[in-house]
Short mmCIF file of C-alpha atoms in Angstrom, two decimals:
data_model
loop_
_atom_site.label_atom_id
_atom_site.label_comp_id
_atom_site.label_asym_id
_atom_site.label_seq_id
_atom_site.Cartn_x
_atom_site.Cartn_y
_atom_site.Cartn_z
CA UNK T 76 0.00 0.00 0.00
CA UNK T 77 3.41 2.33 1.00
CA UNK T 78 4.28 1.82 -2.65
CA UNK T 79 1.26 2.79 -4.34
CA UNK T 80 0.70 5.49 -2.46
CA UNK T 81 4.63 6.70 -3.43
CA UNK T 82 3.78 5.85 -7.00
CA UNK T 83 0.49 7.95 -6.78
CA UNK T 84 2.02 10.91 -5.05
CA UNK T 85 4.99 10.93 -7.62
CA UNK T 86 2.64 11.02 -10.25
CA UNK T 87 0.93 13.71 -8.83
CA UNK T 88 4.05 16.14 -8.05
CA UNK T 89 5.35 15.62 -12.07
CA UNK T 90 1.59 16.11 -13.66
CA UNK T 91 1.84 19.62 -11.05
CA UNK T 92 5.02 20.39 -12.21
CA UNK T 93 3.84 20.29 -15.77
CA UNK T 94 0.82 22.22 -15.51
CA UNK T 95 2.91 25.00 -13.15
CA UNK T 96 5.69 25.01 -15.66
CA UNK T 97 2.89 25.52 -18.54
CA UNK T 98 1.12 28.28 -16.09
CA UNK T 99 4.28 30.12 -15.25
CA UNK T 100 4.55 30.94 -18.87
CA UNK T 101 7.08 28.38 -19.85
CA UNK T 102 5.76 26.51 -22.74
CA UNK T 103 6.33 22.73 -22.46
CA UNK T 104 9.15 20.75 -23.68
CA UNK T 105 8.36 18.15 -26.22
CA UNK T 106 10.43 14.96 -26.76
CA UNK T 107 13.85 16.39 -29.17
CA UNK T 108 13.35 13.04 -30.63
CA UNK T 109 9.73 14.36 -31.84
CA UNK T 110 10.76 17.71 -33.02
CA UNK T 111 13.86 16.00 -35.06
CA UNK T 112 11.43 13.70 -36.72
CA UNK T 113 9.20 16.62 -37.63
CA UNK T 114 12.60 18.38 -38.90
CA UNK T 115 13.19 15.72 -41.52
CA UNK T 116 9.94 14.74 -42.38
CA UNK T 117 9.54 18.18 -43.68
CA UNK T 118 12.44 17.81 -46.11
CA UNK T 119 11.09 14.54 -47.23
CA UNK T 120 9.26 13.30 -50.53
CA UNK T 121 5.77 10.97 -50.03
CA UNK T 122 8.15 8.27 -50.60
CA UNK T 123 10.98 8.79 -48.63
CA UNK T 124 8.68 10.21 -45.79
CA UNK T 125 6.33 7.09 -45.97
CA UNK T 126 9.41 4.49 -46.03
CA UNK T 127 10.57 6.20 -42.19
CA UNK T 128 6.92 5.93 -41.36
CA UNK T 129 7.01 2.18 -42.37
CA UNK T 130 10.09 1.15 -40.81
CA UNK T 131 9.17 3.28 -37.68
CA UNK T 132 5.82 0.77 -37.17
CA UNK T 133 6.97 -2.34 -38.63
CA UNK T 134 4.91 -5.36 -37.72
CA UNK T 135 3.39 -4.48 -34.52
CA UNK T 136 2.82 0.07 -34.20
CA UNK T 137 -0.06 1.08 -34.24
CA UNK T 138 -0.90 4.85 -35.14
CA UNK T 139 -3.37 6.32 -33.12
CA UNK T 140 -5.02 9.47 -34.50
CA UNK T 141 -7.94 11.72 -32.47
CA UNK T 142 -9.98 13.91 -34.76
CA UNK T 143 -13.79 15.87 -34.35
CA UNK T 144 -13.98 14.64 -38.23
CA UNK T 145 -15.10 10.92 -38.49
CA UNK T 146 -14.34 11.58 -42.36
CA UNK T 147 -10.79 10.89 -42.26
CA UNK T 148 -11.15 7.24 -40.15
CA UNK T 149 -13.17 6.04 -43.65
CA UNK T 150 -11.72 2.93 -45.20
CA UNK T 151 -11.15 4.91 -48.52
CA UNK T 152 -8.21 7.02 -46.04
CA UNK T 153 -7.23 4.36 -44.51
CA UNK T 154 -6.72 1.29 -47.04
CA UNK T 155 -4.78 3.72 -49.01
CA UNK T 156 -2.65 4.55 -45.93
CA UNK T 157 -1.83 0.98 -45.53
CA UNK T 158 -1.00 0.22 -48.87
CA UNK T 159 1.24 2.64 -48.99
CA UNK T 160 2.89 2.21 -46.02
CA UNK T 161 2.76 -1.93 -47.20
CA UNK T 162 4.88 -0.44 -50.02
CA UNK T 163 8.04 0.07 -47.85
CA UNK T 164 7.70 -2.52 -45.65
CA UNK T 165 5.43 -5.76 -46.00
CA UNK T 166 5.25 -6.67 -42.21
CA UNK T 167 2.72 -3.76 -42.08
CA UNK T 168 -0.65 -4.60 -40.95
CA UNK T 169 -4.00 -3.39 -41.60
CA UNK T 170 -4.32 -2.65 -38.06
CA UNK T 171 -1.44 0.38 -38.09
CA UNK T 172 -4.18 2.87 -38.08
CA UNK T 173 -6.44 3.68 -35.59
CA UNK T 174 -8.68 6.98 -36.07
CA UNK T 175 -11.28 7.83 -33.33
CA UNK T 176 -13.35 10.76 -33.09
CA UNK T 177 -15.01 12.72 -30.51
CA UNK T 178 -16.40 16.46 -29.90
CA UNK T 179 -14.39 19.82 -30.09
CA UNK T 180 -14.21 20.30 -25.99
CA UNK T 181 -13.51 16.93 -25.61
CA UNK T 182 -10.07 16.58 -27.64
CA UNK T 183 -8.54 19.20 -26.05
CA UNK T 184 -9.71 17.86 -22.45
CA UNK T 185 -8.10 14.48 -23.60
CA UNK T 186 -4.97 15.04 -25.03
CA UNK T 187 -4.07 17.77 -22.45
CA UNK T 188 -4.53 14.88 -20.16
CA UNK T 189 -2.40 12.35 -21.89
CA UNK T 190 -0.02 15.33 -22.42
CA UNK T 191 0.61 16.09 -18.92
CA UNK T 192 0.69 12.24 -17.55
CA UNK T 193 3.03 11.29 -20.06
CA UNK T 194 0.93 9.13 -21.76
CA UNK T 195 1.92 8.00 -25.56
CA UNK T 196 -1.57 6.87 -26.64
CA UNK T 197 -2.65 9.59 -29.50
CA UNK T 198 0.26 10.77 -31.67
CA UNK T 199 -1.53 13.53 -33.72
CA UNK T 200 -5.29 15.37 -33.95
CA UNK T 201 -7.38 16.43 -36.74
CA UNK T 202 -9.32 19.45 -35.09
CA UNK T 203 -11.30 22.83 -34.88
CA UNK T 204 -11.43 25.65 -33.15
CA UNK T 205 -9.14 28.00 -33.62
CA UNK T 206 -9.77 29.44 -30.07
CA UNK T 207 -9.01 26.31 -27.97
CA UNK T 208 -6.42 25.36 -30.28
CA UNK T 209 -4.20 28.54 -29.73
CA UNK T 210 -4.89 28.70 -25.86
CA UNK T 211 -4.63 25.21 -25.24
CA UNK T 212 -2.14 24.06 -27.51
CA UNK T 213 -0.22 26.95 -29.41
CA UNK T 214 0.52 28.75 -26.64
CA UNK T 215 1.36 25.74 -24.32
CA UNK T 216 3.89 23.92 -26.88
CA UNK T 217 1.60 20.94 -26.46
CA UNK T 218 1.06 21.03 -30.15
CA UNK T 219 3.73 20.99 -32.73
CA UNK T 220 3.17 21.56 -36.57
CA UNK T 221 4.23 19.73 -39.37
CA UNK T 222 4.01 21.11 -43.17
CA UNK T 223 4.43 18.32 -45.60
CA UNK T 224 7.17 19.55 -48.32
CA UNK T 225 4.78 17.99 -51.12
CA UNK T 226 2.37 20.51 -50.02
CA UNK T 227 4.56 23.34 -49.24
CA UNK T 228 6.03 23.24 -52.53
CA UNK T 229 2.83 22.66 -54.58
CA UNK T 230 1.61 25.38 -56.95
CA UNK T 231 -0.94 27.96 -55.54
CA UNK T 232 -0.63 27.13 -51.76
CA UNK T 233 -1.18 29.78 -49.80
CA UNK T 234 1.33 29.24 -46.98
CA UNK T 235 -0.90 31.42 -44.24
CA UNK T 236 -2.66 27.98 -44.33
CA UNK T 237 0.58 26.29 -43.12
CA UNK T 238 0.83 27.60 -39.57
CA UNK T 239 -1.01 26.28 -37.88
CA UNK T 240 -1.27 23.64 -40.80
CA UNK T 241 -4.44 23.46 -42.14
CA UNK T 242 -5.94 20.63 -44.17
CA UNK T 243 -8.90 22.35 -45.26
CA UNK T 244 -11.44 25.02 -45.22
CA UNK T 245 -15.30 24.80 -43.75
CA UNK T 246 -17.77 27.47 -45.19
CA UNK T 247 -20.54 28.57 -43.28
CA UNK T 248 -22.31 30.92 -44.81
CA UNK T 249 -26.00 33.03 -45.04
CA UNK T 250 -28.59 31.55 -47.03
CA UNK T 251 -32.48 31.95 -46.88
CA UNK T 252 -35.89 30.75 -47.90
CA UNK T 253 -37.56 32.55 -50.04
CA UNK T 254 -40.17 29.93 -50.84
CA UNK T 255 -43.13 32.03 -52.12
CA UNK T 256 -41.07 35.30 -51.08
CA UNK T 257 -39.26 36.01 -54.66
CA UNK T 258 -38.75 39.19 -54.04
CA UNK T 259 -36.64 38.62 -50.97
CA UNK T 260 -33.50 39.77 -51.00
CA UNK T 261 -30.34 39.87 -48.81
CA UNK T 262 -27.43 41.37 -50.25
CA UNK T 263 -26.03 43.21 -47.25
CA UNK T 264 -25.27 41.62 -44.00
CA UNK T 265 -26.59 44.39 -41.98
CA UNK T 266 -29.97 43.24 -43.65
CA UNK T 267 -30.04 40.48 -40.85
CA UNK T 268 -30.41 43.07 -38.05
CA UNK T 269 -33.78 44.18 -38.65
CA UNK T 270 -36.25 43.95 -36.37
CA UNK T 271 -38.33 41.95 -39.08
CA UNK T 272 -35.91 39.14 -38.94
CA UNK T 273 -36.34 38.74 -34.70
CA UNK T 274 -37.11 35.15 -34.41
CA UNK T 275 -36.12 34.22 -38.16
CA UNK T 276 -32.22 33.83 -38.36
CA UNK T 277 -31.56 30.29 -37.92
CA UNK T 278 -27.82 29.47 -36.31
CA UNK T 279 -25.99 27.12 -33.79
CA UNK T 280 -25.75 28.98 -30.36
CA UNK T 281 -21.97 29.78 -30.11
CA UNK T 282 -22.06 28.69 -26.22
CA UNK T 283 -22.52 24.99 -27.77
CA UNK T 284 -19.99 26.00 -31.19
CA UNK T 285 -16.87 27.38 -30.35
CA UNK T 286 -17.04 27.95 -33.88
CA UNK T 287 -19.64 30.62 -33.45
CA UNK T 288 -18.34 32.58 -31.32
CA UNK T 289 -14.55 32.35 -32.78
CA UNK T 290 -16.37 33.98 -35.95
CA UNK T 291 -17.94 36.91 -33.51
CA UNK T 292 -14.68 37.29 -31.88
CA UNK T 293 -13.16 38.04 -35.18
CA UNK T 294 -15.44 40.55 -36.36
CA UNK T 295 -14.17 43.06 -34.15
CA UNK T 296 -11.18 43.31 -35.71
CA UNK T 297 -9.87 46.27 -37.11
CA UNK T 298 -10.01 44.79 -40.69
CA UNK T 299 -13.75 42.96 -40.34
CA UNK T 300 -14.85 45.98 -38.03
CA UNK T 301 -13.91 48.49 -41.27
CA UNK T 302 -15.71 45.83 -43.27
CA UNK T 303 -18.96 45.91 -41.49
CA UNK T 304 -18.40 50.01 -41.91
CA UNK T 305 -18.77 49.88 -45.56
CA UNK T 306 -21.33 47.64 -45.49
CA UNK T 307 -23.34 50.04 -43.09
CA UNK T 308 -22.19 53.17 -44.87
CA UNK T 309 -23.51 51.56 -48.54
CA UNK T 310 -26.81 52.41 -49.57
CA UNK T 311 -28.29 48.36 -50.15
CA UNK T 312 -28.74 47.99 -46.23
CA UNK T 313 -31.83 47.55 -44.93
CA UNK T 314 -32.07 48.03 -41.13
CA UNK T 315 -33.51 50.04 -38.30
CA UNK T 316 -30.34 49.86 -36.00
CA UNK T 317 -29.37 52.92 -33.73
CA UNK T 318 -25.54 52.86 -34.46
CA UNK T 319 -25.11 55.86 -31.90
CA UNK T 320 -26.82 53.48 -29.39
CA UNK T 321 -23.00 51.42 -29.12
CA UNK T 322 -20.89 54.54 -29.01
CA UNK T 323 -19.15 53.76 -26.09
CA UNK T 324 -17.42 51.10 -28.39
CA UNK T 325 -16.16 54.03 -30.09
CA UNK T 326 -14.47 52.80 -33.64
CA UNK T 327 -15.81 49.44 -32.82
CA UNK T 328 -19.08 50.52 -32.71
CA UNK T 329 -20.00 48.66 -36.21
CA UNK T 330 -18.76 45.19 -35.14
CA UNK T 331 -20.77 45.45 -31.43
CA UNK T 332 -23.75 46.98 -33.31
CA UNK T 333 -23.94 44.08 -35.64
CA UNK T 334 -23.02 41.43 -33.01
CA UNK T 335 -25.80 42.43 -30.69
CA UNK T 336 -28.04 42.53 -33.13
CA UNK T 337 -27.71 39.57 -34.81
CA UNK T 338 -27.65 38.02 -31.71
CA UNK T 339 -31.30 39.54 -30.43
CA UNK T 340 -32.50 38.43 -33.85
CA UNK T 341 -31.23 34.57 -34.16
CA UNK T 342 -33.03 31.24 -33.01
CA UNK T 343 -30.41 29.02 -31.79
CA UNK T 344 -30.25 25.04 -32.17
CA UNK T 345 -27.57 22.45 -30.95
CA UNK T 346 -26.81 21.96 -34.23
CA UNK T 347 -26.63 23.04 -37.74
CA UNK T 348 -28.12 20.09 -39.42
CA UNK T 349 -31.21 21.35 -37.02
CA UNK T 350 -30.89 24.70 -37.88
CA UNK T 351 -30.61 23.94 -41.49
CA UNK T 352 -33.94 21.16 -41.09
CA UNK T 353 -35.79 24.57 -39.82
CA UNK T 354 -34.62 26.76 -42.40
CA UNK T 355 -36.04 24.64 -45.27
CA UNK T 356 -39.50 24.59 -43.25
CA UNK T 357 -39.78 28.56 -43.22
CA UNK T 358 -40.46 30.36 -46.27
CA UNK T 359 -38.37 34.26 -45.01
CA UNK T 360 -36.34 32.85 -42.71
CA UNK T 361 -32.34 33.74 -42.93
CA UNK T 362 -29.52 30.85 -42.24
CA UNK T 363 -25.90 31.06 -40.33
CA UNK T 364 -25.19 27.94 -41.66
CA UNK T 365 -22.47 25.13 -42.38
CA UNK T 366 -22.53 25.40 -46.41
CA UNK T 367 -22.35 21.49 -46.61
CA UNK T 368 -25.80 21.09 -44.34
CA UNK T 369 -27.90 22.25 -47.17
CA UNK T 370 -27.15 18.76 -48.63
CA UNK T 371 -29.53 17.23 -45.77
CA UNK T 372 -32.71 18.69 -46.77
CA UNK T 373 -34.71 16.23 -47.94
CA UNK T 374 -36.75 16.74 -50.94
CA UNK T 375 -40.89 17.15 -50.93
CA UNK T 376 -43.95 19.13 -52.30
CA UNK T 377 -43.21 21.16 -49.56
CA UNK T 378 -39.55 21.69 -48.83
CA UNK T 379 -36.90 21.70 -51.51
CA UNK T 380 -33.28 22.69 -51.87
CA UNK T 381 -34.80 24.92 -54.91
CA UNK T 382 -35.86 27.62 -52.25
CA UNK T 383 -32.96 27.97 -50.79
CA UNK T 384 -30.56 30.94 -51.74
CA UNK T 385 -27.23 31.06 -50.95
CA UNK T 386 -27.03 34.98 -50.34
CA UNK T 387 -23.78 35.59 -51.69
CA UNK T 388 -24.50 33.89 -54.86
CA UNK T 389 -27.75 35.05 -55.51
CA UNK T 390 -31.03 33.05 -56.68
CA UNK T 391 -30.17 32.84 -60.32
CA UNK T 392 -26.35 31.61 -59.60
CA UNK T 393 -25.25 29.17 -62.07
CA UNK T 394 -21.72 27.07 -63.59
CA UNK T 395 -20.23 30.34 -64.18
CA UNK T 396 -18.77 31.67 -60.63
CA UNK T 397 -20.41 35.31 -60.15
CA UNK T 398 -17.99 38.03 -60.99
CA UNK T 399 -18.95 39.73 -57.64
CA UNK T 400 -20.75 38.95 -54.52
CA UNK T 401 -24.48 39.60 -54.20
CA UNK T 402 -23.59 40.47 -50.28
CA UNK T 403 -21.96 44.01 -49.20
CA UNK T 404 -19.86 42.70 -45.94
CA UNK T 405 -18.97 39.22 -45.77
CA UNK T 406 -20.01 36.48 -47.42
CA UNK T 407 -18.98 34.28 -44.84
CA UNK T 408 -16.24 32.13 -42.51
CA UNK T 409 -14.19 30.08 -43.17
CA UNK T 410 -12.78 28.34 -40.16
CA UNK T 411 -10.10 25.58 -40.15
CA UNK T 412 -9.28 21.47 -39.73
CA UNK T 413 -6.08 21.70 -38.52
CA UNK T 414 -3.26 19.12 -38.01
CA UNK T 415 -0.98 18.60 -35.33
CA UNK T 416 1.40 16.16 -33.61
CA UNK T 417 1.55 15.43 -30.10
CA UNK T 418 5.21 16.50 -28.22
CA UNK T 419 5.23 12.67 -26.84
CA UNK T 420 4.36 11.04 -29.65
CA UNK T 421 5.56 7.58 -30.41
CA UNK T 422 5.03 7.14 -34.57
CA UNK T 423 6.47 10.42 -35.47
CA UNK T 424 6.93 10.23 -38.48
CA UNK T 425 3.61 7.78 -39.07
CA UNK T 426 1.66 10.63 -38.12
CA UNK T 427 3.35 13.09 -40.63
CA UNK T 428 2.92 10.92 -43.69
CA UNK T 429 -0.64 10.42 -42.84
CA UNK T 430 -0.99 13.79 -42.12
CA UNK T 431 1.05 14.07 -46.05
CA UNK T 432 -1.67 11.79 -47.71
CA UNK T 433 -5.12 13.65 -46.69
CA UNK T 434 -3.39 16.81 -47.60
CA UNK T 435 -1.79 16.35 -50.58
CA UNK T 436 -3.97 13.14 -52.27
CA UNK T 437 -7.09 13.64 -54.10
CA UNK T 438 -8.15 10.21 -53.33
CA UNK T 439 -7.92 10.27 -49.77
CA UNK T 440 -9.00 13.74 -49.76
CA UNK T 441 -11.77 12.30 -51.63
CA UNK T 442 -13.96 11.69 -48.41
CA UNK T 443 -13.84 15.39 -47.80
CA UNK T 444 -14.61 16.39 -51.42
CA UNK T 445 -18.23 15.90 -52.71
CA UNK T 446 -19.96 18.54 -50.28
CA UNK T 447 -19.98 22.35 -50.79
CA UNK T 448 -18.55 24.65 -48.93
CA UNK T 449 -15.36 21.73 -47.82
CA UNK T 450 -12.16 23.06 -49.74
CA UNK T 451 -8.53 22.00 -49.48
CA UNK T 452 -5.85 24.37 -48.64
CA UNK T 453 -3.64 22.24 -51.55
CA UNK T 454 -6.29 23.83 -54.92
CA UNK T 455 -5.24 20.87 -56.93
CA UNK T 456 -7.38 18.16 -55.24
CA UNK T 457 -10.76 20.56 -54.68
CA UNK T 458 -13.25 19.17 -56.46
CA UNK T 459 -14.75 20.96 -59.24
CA UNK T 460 -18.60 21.59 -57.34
CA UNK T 461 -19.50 25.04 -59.67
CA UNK T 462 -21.67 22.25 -61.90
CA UNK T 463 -23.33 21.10 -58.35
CA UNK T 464 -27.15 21.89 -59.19
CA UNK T 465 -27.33 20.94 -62.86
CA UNK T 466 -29.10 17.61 -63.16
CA UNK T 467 -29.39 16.46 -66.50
CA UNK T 468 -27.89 19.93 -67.97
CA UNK T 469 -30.71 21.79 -66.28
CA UNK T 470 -29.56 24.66 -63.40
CA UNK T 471 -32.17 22.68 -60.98
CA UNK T 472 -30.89 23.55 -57.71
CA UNK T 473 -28.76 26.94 -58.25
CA UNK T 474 -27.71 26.83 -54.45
CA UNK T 475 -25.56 24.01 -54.80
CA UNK T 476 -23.11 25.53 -57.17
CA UNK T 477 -20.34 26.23 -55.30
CA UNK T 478 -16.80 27.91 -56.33
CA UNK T 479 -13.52 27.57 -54.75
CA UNK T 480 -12.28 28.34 -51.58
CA UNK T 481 -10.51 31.38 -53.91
CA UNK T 482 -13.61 32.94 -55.01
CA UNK T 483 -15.26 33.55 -51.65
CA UNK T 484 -12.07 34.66 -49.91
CA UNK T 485 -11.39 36.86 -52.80
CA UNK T 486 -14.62 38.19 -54.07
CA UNK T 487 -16.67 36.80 -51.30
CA UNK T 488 -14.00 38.90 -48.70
CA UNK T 489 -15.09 35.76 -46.21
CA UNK T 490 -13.74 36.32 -42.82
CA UNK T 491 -10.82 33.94 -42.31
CA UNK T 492 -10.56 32.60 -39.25
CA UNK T 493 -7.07 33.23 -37.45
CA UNK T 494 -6.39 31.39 -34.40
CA UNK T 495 -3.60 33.94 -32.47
CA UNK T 496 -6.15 36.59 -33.57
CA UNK T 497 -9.34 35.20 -31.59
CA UNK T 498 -7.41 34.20 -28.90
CA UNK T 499 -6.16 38.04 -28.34
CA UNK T 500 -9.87 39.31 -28.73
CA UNK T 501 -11.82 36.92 -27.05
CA UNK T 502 -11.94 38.39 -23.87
CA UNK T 503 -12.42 41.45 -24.36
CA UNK T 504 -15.60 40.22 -26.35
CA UNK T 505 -16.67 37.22 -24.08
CA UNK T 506 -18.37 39.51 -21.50
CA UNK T 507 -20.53 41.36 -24.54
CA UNK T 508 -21.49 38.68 -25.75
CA UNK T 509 -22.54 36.45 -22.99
CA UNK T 510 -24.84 39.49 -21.70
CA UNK T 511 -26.28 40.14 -25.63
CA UNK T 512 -27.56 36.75 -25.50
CA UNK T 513 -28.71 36.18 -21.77
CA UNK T 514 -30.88 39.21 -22.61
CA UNK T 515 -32.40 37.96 -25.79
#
């Protein structure tokens, strides 16, 4: 009993010396043999990098991989992980992968864990959130990046995508009903805040999505605060806000005004596939929607994805991208799946080539590919969607034509979301927030 109880208090005094090291402001120290892995595997080809990751499993490792995307665990990912690795090294089995998934809280809760107790159990995550990711890993040195060279050194890359390393984009986006209502229209985004749309903007609460609020966070920036200026300031808004009434935010008075407003105005679900389910049911109602949900409304006499209008696009969009957005503001957000490695990690260099085949291979990117609003940060395995609503040459459902990830940055000026930039705002939002919507 002595000994456990030594055993248990040792444990104890090195998991408290982590976590004061971490709190002190020292960021923790991952294994050197780690970060020298992650060294080389960045100079490496797919070949040479998946012949280290092949000899470094050999007949009994086992990669273990934690992701809030059950996408990338799909046998299409992983046969083609195997058989490559089986390439290098035939005493491979099909059992070196293992890919779980679980919520966004709940990865950070559980590799923090592992992370402090010394645990080699996950080697890398597949996550989102750029909040949590920069406060609880970033910042920390719990997380360590790793850009793949055949991705670095690909053609049209843009390489603010590679730190934190990114494997793709998710859109959401405003769209709205207009079943019966044709001549609805929202081409602003202050539209939104008007008093007629209390009750009728249809969105995940951002207490549930971290998502949410990262995406309110970063509209008080300088650079989305200015945007929401011009929007106000052109003459296509519709909206009986009081801009005076948020003064005491003084320049930021645009992003607060449209925050609280949009706030007093929405519905909120636990979900978007619920929010989206709703949306299709109300003729006039506006969406803060996941792009990809629209694919889940299920076709009737009554509800169709013909009546829904993706705002930015406009009703009549078609194969031919718009030359310019049908929304003054922002068309939308596009927030992150990122991809790290863990500082203890046992496969490193198992986890960087399969972090190097769903980023850089069309086929196992493939499980990503067929839904709008997904895009890959490497352009040359996006899959060509801007045909989407044509069914037998016929523009049947315009909504589902979607461009690339280029047009609605570009001419869509969607807010990108920027992980060290939400973390340094959030709390001087948080408090705004959390009062705009226990007063709603």
């Amino acid at each position: 009993m002595k000994k456990l109880l030594c055993i248990g208090l040792v444990t104890l005094l090195v998991v408290t010396a982590l976590v004061c090291m971490v709190g002190c402001g020292n960021k923790f120290e991952p294994d050197p043999k780690v970060l020298e892995a992650i060294k080389d595997a960045e100079t490496l080809s797919h070949d040479e990098l998946f012949k280290k990751a092949a000899d470094e499993l050999g007949a009994n490792g086992q990669l273990r991989i934690l992701a809030t995307t059950s996408r990338g665990g799909k046998d299409t990912v992983k046969n083609l992980f195997i058989s490559e690795l089986q390439k290098h090294n035939s005493a491979v089995t099909a059992n070196a992968l293992k890919y779980d998934t679980t919520v966004d809280g709940q990865i950070y809760t559980t590799l923090q864990g592992e992370i402090e107790a010394g645990v080699q159990n996950y080697c890398g995550m597949v996550t989102q959130d750029g909040y949590q990711l920069q406060t609880k890993g970033l910042d920390t040195g719990y997380y360590l990046n790793f850009v793949p060279k055949t991705w670095k050194e690909a053609q049209g890359v843009d390489l603010s995508a590679s730190d934190p390393f990114a494997l793709q984009y998710n859109f959401k986006t405003w769209m709205y009903n207009n079943k019966g209502k044709a001549d609805m229209v929202i081409d602003n985004v202050w539209d939104v805040t008007h008093s007629q749309y209390k009750g009728k903007i249809f969105t995940m609460d951002p207490r549930n999505e971290n998502v949410n609020m990262d995406w309110l966070v970063q509209l008080t920036t300088d650079d989305q605060n200015a945007a929401l200026k011009e929007a106000w300031e052109d003459a296509s808004k519709t909206t009986d806000v009081n801009i005076e009434d948020y003064s005491k935010y003084g320049d930021k008075k645009y992003a607060y005004a449209f925050i609280g407003k949009f706030i007093e105005n929405a519905v909120f679900y636990g979900d978007d596939g619920e929010a989206m389910t709703n949306l299709a049911k109300t003729p006039g109602a506006i969406g803060w929607i996941v792009y990809s949900k629209i694919m889940k409304v299920e076709e009737s006499a009554e509800i169709s994805k013909k009546n829904i209008v993706i705002a930015a696009l406009g009703k009549d969009n078609s194969k031919d991208a718009p030359t310019a957005s049908a929304i003054k503001g922002f068309a939308g957000f596009m927030y992150k799946h990122y991809l790290q490695v863990m500082p203890n990690c046992k496969y490193p260099y198992a986890t960087c080539a399969f972090f190097e085949l769903i980023s850089t291979n069309s086929t196992a990117y493939s499980v990503w590919a067929g839904d709008p609003g997904d895009y890959p940060t490497l352009p040359s395995i996006n899959k060509d969607r801007t045909q989407g609503g044509y069914v037998e040459g016929v523009n049947t459902y315009p909504a589902l034509n979607d461009p690339s990830s280029t047009w609605w940055i570009n001419t869509g000026k969607a807010v990108v979301e920027n992980p060290a930039t939400i973390a340094s705002n959030y709390k001087t939002l948080q408090p705004f927030l959390l009062s705009a919507i226990a007063n709603k």
